[in-house]
Coordinates of C-alpha atoms and ligand atoms in Angstrom, one line a residue:
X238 CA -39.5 -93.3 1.1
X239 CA -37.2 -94.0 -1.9
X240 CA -36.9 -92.3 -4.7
X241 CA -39.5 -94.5 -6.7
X242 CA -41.9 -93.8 -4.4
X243 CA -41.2 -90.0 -4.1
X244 CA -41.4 -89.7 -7.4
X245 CA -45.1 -91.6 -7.5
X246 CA -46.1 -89.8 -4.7
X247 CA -45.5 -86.3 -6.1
X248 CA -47.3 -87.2 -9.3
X249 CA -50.3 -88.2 -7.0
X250 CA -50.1 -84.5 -6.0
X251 CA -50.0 -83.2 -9.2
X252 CA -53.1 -84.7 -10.0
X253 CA -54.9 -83.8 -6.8
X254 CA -54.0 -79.9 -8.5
X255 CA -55.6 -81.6 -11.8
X256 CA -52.0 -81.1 -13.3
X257 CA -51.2 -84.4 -15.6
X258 CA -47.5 -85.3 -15.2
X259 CA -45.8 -86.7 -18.6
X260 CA -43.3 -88.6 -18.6
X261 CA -41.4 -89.1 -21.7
X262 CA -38.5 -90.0 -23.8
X263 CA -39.1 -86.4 -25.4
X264 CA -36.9 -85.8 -28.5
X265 CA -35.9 -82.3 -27.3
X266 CA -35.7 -82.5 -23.6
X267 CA -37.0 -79.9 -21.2
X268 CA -34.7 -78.3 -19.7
X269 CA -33.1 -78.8 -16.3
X270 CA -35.2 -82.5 -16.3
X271 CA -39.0 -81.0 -17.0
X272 CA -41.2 -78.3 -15.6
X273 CA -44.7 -76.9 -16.0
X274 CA -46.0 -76.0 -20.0
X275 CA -49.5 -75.4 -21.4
X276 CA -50.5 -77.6 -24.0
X277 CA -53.5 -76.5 -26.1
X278 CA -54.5 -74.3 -22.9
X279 CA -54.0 -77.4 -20.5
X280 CA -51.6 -77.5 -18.0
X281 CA -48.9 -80.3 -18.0
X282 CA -45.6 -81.0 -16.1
X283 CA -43.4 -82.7 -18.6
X284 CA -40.6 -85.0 -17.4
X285 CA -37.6 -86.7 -19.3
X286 CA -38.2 -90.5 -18.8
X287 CA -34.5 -90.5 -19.8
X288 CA -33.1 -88.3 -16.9
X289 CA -31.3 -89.9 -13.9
X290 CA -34.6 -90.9 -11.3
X291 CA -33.1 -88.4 -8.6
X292 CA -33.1 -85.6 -11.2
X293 CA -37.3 -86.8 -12.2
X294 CA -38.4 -86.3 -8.6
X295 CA -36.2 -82.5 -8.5
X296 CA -37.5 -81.7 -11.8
X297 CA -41.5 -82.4 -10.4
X298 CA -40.9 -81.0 -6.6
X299 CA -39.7 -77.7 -8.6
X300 CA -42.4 -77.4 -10.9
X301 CA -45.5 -78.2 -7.7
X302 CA -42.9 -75.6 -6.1
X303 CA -44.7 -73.1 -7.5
X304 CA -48.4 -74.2 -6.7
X305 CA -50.4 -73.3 -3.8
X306 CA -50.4 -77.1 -1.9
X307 CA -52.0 -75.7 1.2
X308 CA -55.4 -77.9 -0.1
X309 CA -54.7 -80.7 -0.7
X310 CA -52.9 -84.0 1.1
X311 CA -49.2 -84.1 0.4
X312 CA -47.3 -86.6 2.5
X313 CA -44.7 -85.4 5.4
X314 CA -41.6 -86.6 3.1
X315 CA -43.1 -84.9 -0.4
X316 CA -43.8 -81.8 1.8
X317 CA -40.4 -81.4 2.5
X318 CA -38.7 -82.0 -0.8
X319 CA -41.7 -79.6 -2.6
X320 CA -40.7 -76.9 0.7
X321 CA -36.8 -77.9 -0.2
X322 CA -37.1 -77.4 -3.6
X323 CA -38.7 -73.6 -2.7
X324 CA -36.5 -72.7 -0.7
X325 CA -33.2 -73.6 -3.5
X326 CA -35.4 -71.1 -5.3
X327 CA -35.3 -68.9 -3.0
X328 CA -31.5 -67.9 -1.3
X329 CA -32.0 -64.6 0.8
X330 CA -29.1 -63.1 2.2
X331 CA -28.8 -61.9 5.8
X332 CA -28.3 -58.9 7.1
X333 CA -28.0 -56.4 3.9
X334 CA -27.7 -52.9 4.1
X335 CA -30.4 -51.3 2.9
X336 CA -29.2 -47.2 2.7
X337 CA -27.5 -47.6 -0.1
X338 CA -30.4 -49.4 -2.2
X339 CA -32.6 -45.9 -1.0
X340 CA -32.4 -42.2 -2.5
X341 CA -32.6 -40.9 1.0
X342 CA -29.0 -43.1 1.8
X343 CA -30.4 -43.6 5.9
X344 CA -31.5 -46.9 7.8
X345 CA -30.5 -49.6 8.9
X346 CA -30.1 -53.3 7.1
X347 CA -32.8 -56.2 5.9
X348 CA -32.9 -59.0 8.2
X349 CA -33.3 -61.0 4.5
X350 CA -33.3 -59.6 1.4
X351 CA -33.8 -61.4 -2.1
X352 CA -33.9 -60.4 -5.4
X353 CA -36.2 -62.1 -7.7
X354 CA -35.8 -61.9 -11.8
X355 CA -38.9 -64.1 -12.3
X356 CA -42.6 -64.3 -11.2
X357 CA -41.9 -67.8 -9.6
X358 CA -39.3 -66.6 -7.5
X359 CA -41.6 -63.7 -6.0
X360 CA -44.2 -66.3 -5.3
X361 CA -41.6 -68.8 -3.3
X362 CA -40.1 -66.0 -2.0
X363 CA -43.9 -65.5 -0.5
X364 CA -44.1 -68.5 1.2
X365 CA -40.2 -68.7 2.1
X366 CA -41.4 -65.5 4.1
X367 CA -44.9 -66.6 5.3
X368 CA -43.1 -70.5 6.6
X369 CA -40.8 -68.4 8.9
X370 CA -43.8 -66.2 9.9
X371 CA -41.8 -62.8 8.7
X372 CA -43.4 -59.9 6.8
X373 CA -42.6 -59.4 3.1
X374 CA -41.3 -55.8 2.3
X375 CA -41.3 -55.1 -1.3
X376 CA -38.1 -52.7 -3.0
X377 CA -38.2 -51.1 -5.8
X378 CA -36.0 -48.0 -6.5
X379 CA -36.0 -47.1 -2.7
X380 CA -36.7 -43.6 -3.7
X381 CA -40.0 -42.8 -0.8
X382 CA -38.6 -45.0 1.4
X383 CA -37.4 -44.1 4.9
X384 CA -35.2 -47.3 6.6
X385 CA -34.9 -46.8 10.4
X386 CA -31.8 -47.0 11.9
X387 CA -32.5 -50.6 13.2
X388 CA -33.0 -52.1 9.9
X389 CA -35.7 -54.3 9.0
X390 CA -37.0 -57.4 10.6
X391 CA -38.4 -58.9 7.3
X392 CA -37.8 -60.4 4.0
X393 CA -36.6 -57.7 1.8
X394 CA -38.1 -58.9 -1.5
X395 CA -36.7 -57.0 -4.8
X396 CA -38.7 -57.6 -7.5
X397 CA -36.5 -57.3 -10.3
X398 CA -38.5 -58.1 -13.7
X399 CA -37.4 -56.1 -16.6
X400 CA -39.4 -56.0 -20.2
X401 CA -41.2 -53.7 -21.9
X402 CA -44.0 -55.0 -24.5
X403 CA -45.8 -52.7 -26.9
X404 CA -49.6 -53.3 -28.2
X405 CA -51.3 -51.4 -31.0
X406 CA -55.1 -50.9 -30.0
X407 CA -56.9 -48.7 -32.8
X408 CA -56.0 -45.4 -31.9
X409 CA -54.2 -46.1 -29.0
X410 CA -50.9 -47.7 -27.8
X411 CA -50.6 -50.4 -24.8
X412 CA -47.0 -50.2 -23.5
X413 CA -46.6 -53.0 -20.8
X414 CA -43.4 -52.7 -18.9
X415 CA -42.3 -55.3 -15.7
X416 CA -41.9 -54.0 -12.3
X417 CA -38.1 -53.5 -12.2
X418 CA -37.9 -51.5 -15.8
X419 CA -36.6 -47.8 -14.7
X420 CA -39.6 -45.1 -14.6
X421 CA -37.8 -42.9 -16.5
X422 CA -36.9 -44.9 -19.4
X423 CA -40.2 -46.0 -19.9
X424 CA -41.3 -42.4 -20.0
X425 CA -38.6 -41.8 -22.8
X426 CA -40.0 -44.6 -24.5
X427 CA -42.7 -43.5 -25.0
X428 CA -42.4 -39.5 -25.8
X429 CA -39.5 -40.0 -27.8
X430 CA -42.1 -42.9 -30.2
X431 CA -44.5 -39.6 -30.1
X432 CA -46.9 -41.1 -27.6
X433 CA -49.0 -39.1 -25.1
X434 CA -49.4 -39.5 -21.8
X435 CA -46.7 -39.6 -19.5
X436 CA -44.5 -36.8 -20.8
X437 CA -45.1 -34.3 -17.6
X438 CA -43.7 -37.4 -15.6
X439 CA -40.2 -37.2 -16.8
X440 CA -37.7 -37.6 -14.0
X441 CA -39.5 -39.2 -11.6
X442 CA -37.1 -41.6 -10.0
X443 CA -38.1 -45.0 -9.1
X444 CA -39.6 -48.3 -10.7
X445 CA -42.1 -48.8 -13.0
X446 CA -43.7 -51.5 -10.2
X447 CA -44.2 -48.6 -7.5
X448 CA -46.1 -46.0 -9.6
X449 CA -49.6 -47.3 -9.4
X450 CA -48.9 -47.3 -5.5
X451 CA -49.3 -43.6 -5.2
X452 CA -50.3 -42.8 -8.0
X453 CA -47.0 -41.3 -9.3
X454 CA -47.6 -37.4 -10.7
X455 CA -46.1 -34.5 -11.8
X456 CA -47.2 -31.4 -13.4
X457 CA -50.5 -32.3 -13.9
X458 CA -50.5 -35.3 -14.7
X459 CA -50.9 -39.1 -12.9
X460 CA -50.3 -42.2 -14.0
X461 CA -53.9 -43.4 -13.5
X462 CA -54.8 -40.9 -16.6
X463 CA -52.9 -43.7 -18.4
X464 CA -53.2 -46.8 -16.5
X465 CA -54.6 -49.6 -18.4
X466 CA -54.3 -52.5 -16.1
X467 CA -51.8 -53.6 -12.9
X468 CA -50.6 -57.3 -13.0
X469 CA -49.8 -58.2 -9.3
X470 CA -49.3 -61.3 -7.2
X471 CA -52.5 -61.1 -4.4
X472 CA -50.9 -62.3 -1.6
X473 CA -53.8 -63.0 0.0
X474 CA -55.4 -65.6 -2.7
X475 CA -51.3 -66.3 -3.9
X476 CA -52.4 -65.7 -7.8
X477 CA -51.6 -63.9 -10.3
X478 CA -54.4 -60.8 -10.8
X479 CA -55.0 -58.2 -13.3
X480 CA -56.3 -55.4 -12.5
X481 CA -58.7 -53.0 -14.3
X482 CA -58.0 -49.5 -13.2
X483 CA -61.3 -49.3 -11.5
X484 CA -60.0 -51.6 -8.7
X485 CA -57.0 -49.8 -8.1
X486 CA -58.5 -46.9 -6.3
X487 CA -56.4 -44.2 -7.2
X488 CA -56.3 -40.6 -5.6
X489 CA -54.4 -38.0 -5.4
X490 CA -51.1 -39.8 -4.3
X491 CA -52.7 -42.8 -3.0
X492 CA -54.5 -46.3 -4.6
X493 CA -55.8 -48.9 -2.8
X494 CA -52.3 -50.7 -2.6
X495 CA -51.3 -48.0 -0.5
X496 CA -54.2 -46.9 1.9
X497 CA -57.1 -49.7 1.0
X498 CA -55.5 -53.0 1.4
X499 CA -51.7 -52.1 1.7
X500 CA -49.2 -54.7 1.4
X501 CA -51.9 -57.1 -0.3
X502 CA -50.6 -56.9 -4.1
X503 CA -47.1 -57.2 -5.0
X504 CA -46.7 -55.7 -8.5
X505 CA -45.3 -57.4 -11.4
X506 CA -45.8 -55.4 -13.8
X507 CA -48.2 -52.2 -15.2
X508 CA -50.2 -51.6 -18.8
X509 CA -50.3 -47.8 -19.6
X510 CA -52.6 -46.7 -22.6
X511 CA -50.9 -44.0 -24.5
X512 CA -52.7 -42.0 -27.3
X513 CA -50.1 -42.0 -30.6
X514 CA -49.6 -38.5 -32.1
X515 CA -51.4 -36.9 -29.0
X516 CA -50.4 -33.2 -28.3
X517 CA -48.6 -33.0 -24.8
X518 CA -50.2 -31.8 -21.5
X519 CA -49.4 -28.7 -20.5
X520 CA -50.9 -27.4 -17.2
X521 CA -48.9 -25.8 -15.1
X522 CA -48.0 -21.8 -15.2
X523 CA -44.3 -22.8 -14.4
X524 CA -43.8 -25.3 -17.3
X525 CA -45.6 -22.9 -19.7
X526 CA -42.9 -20.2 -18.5
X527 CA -39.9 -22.7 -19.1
X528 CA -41.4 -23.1 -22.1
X529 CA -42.0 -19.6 -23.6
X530 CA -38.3 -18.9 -22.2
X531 CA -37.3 -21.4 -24.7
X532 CA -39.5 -19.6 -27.8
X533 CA -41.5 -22.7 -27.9
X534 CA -45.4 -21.7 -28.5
X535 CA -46.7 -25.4 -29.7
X536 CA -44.4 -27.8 -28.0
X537 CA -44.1 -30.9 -29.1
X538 CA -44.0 -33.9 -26.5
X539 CA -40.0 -34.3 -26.3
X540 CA -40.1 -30.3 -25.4
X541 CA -42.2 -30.6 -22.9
X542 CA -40.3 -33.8 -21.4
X543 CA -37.0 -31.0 -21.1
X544 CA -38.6 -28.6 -20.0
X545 CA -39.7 -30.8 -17.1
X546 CA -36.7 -32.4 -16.8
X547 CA -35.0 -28.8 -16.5
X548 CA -37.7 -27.4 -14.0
X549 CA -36.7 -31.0 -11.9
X550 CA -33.7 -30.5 -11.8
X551 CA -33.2 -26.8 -10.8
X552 CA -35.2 -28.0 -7.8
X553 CA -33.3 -31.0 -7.4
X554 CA -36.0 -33.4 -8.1
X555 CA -34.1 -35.5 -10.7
X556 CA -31.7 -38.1 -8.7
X557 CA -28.1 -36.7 -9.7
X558 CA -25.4 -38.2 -8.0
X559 CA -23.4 -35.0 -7.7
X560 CA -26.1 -32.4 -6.7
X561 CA -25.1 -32.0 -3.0
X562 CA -29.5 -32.3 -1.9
X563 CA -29.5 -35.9 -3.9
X564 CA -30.6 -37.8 -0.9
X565 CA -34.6 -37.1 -0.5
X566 CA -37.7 -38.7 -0.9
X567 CA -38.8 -35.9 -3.3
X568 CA -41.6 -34.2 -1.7
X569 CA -41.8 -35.2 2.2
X570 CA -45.4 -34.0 2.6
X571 CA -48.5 -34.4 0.1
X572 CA -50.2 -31.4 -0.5
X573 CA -53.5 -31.0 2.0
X574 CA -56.7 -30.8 0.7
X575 CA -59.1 -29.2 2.9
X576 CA -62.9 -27.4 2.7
X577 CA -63.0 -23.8 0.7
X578 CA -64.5 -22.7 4.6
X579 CA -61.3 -23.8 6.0
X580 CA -58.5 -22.8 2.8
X581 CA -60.4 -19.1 3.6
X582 CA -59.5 -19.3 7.3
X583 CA -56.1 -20.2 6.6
X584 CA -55.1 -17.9 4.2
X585 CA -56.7 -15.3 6.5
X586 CA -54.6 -16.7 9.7
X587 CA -51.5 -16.4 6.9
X588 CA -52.3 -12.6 6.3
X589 CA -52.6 -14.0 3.0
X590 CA -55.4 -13.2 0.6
X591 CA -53.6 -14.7 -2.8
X592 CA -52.5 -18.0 -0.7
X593 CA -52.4 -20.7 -3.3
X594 CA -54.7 -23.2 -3.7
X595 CA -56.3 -25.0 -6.4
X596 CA -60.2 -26.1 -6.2
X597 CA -60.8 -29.7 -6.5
X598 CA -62.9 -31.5 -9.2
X599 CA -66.8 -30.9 -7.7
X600 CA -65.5 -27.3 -6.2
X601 CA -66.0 -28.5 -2.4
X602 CA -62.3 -29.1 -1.3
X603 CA -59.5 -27.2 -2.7
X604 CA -55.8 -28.4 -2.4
X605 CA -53.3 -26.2 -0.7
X606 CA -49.1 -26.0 -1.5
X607 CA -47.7 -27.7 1.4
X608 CA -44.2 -26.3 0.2
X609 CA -45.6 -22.4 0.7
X610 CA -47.1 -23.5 4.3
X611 CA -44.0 -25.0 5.6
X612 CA -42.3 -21.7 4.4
X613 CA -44.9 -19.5 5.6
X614 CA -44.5 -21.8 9.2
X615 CA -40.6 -20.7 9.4
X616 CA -38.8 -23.2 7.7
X617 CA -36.9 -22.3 4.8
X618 CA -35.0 -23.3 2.3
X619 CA -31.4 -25.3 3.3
X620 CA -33.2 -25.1 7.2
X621 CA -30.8 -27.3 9.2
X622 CA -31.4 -29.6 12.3
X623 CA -28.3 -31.7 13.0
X624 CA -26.7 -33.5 9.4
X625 CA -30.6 -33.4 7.9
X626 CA -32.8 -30.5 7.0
X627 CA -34.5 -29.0 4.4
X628 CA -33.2 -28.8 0.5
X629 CA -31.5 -25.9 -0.3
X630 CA -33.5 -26.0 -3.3
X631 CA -37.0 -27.3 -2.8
X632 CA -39.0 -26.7 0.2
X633 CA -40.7 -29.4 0.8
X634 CA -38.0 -31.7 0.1
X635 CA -36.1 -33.1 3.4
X636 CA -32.5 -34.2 2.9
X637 CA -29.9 -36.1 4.5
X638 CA -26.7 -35.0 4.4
X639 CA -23.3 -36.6 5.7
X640 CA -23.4 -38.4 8.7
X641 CA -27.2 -38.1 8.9
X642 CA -29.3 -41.2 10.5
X643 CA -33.5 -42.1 10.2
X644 CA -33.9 -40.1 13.6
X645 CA -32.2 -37.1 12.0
X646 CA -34.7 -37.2 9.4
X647 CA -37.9 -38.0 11.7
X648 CA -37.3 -35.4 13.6
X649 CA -36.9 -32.4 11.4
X650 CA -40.2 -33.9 9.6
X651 CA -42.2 -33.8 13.3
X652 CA -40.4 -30.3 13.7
X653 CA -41.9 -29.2 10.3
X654 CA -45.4 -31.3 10.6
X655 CA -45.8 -29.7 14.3
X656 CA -44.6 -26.0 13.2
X657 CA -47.2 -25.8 10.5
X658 CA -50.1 -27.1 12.9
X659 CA -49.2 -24.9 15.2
X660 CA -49.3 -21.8 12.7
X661 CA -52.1 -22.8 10.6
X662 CA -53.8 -25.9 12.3
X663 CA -52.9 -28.2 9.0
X664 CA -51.7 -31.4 9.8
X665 CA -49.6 -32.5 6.9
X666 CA -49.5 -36.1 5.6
X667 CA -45.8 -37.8 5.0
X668 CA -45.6 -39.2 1.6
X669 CA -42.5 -41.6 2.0
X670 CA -42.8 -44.7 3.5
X671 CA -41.7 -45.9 6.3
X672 CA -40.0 -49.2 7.5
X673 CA -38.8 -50.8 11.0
X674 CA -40.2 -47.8 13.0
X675 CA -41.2 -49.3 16.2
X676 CA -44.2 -46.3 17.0
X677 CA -45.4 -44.6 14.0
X678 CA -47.8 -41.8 14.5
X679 CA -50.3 -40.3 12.0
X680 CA -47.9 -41.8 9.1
X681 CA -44.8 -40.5 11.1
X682 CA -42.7 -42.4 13.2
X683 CA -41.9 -41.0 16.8
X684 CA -38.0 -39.4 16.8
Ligands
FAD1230 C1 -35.8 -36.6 -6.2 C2 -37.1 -37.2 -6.1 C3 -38.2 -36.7 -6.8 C4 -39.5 -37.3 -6.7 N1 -40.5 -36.7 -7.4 C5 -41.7 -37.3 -7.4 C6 -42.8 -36.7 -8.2 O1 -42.7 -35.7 -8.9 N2 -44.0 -37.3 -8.1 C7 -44.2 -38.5 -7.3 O2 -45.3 -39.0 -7.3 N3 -43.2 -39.0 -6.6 C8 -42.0 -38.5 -6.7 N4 -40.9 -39.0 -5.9 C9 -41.2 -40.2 -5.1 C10 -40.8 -41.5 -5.8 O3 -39.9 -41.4 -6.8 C11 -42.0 -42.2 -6.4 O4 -43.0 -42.4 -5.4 C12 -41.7 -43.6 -7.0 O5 -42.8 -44.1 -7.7 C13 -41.1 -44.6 -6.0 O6 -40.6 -45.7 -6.7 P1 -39.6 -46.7 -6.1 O7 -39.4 -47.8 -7.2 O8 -38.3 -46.0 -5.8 O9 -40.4 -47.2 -4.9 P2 -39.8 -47.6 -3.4 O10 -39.3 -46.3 -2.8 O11 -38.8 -48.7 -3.5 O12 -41.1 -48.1 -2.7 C14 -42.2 -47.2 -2.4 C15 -43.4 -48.0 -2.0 O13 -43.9 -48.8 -3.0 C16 -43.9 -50.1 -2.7 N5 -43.4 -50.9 -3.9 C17 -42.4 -50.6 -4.7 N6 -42.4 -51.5 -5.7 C18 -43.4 -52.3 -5.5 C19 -43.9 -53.5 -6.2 N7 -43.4 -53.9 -7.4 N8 -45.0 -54.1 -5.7 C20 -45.6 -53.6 -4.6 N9 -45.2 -52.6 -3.9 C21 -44.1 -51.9 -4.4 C22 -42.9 -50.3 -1.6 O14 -43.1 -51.4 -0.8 C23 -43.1 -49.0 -0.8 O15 -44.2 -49.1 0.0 C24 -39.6 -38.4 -6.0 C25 -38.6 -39.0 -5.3 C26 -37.3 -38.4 -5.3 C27 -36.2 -39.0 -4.6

């Protein structure tokens, strides 16, 4: 098939997708030959009828690159330029390490990894992944990620969309910010515009794409308080969704994307709805303390931001390049929630009426500190097993220190899961992830 007849076979495709290919001497080109545009809310791919032929028929396999052709009939040879024309999208490189793109600085490397700076490229680098019949892992800041030592036998896909957009809604704010934008700048953002909502999250490390995936909270707040919507590519249907917050399924530390249909959505970007003016949110006894240290009795939100970011980092909880416990996951273990019947027989087992624990909304289940169990089970702070161990700082954070490898980690986290069930018959829940483990066991891999 010539070019001629590639190029009249590809427009025969376009309009099986009801896309209507034009083909014009256009007085300002399009650039790189044509591509797709909407036109009065129609969809057109616009071609330069003065560009060489060869350059037509790359310009048109580039733009039905990015559409779904898996219904309808597409000749062998148009197949492969559209495939061809994917793949020059996509260019993943083999065999990157992948410790040095986490906070915990262990693993091994990505069979491929690709960045992508647009929503096209995370789509092709979809299919690129699902033609070679590999899983698709997606990055962001790598900060509740645990590599294994073997790497990763998958396309590592780094979604790396920046842009923050703002919205005035009546009383309230919509601040949109793309999956690669920095968690912490968008918090900063937004308390230092005097905007509500996401102050007790300051220094959280991370993306702004991961946050919906476990529900990302601090202090007493999450962000699905403030969620107003999750763009994502479905995998499963390959479009572009939004999401209302009511089909996100958010817990404590979890959503759907994480526990309901995990590796279904990749997220492109998130909508949190921010109330202008509103006084800051201050629950918790400790940030109340920090705050009264400081003589502040009505704090406004950029006090309560440093106070957090003060309590954080005193704990290590704020990535600092030169704090010697800087490679963690934060927290290793979420904190169990169990029945009142059962928080009673554990304190009592502790020898330990004024055990914390904090009733859950309804008053059936209350929520215990995994930090004082581990303790309480023997493992204290700056614990060592081999180059990892526990924080010398924070006790439920694991770190690794020099020389340390993905088994060094496991293992002190099975040493610590399996001393607290022995003490106190509470299995504790990881909340990293976990990637290229061959066995993993009740969200733990095996050492
Ligand atoms: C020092 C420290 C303190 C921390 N403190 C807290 C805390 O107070 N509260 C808290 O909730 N967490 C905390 N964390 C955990 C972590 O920072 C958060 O979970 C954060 O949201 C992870 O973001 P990330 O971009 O690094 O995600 P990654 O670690 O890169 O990925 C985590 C998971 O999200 C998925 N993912 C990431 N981006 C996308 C995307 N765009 N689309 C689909 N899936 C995606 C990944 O596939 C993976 O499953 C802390 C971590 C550290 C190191």
């Amino acid at each position: 098939m010539d070019d001629r007849d590639l190029l009249d076979e590809l427009v025969r495709v376009a309009t099986r997708l009801g896309i209507q290919v034009r083909i014009e001497p256009f007085e300002t080109p399009p650039a790189r030959g044509g591509g797709r545009c909407l036109v009065e809310g129609r969809e057109f791919i616009l071609l330069d009828a003065r560009a060489p032929l060869g350059d037509r028929v790359s310009a048109l396999a580039s733009a039905l690159s990015d559409l779904d052709l898996d219904d309808v009939y597409v000749t062998p040879e148009a197949r492969d330029r559209v495939e061809g024309a994917r793949d020059a999208r996509v260019r993943p490189r083999e065999g990157v390490p992948l410790a040095p793109l986490t906070t915990m600085g262990v693993g091994g490397p990505a069979r491929w990894y690709v960045e992508a700076h647009d929503e096209a490229t995370v789509l092709a680098a979809l299919r690129w992944a699902e033609g070679r019949g590999l899983p698709l892992r997606v990055l962001g800041g790598g900060s509740n990620l645990v590599v294994a030592d073997a790497g990763v036998d998958a396309l590592v896909l780094r979604v790396a969309l920046r842009g923050l957009a703002v919205r005035e809604a009546g009383s309230v704010v919509e601040l949109t910010a793309a999956a690669a934008e920095p968690w912490d700048d968008v918090v900063r953002f937004a308390v230092e515009r005097g905007w509500a909502g996401l102050e007790c999250l300051s220094g959280i490390p991370g993306l702004v794409g991961a946050t919906p995936i476990q529900n990302v909270g601090a202090y007493g707040q999450e962000v699905s308080d403030t969620v107003a919507a999750v763009r994502a590519l479905d995998r499963a249907t390959r479009t572009v969704v939004t999401l209302p917050p009511a089909a996100c399924g958010f817990g404590y530390r979890d959503s759907a994307f994480k526990s309901r249909t995990p590796d279904r959505h990749v997220i492109l970007g998130v909508t949190y709805r921010l109330r202008p003016g509103g006084a800051p949110s201050v629950r918790y006894a400790e940030l109340e303390r920090h705050l009264a240290a400081r003589g502040i009795a009505t704090p406004a939100l950029m006090d309560v931001r440093e106070s957090v970011l003060a309590v954080r980092r005193a704990k290590s909880m704020v990535f600092d390049s030169a704090d010697p416990n800087r490679r963690s996951c934060g927290s290793f273990f979420v904190n169990p929630v169990v029945s009142a019947v059962e928080a009673e027989r554990i304190a009592s087992a502790a020898g330990d009426p004024g055990m914390p624990r904090w009733p859950e909304p309804g008053g059936e289940r209350v929520k215990l500190a995994a930090a004082w169990l581990v303790e309480r089970a023997g493992f204290a702070r700056g614990h060592g097993d081999g180059p990892a161990g526990i924080s010398t700082r924070h006790t439920l954070a694991i770190v690794a220190r020099e020389g340390a490898r993905a088994a060094d980690v496991v293992r002190v986290a099975r040493r610590v899961r399996d001393g607290v069930l022995g003490r106190f018959g509470v299995r504790l829940h990881p909340e990293p992830v976990f990637w290229g483990f061959a066995r993993v066991e009740d969200g733990l891999p095996e050492a």
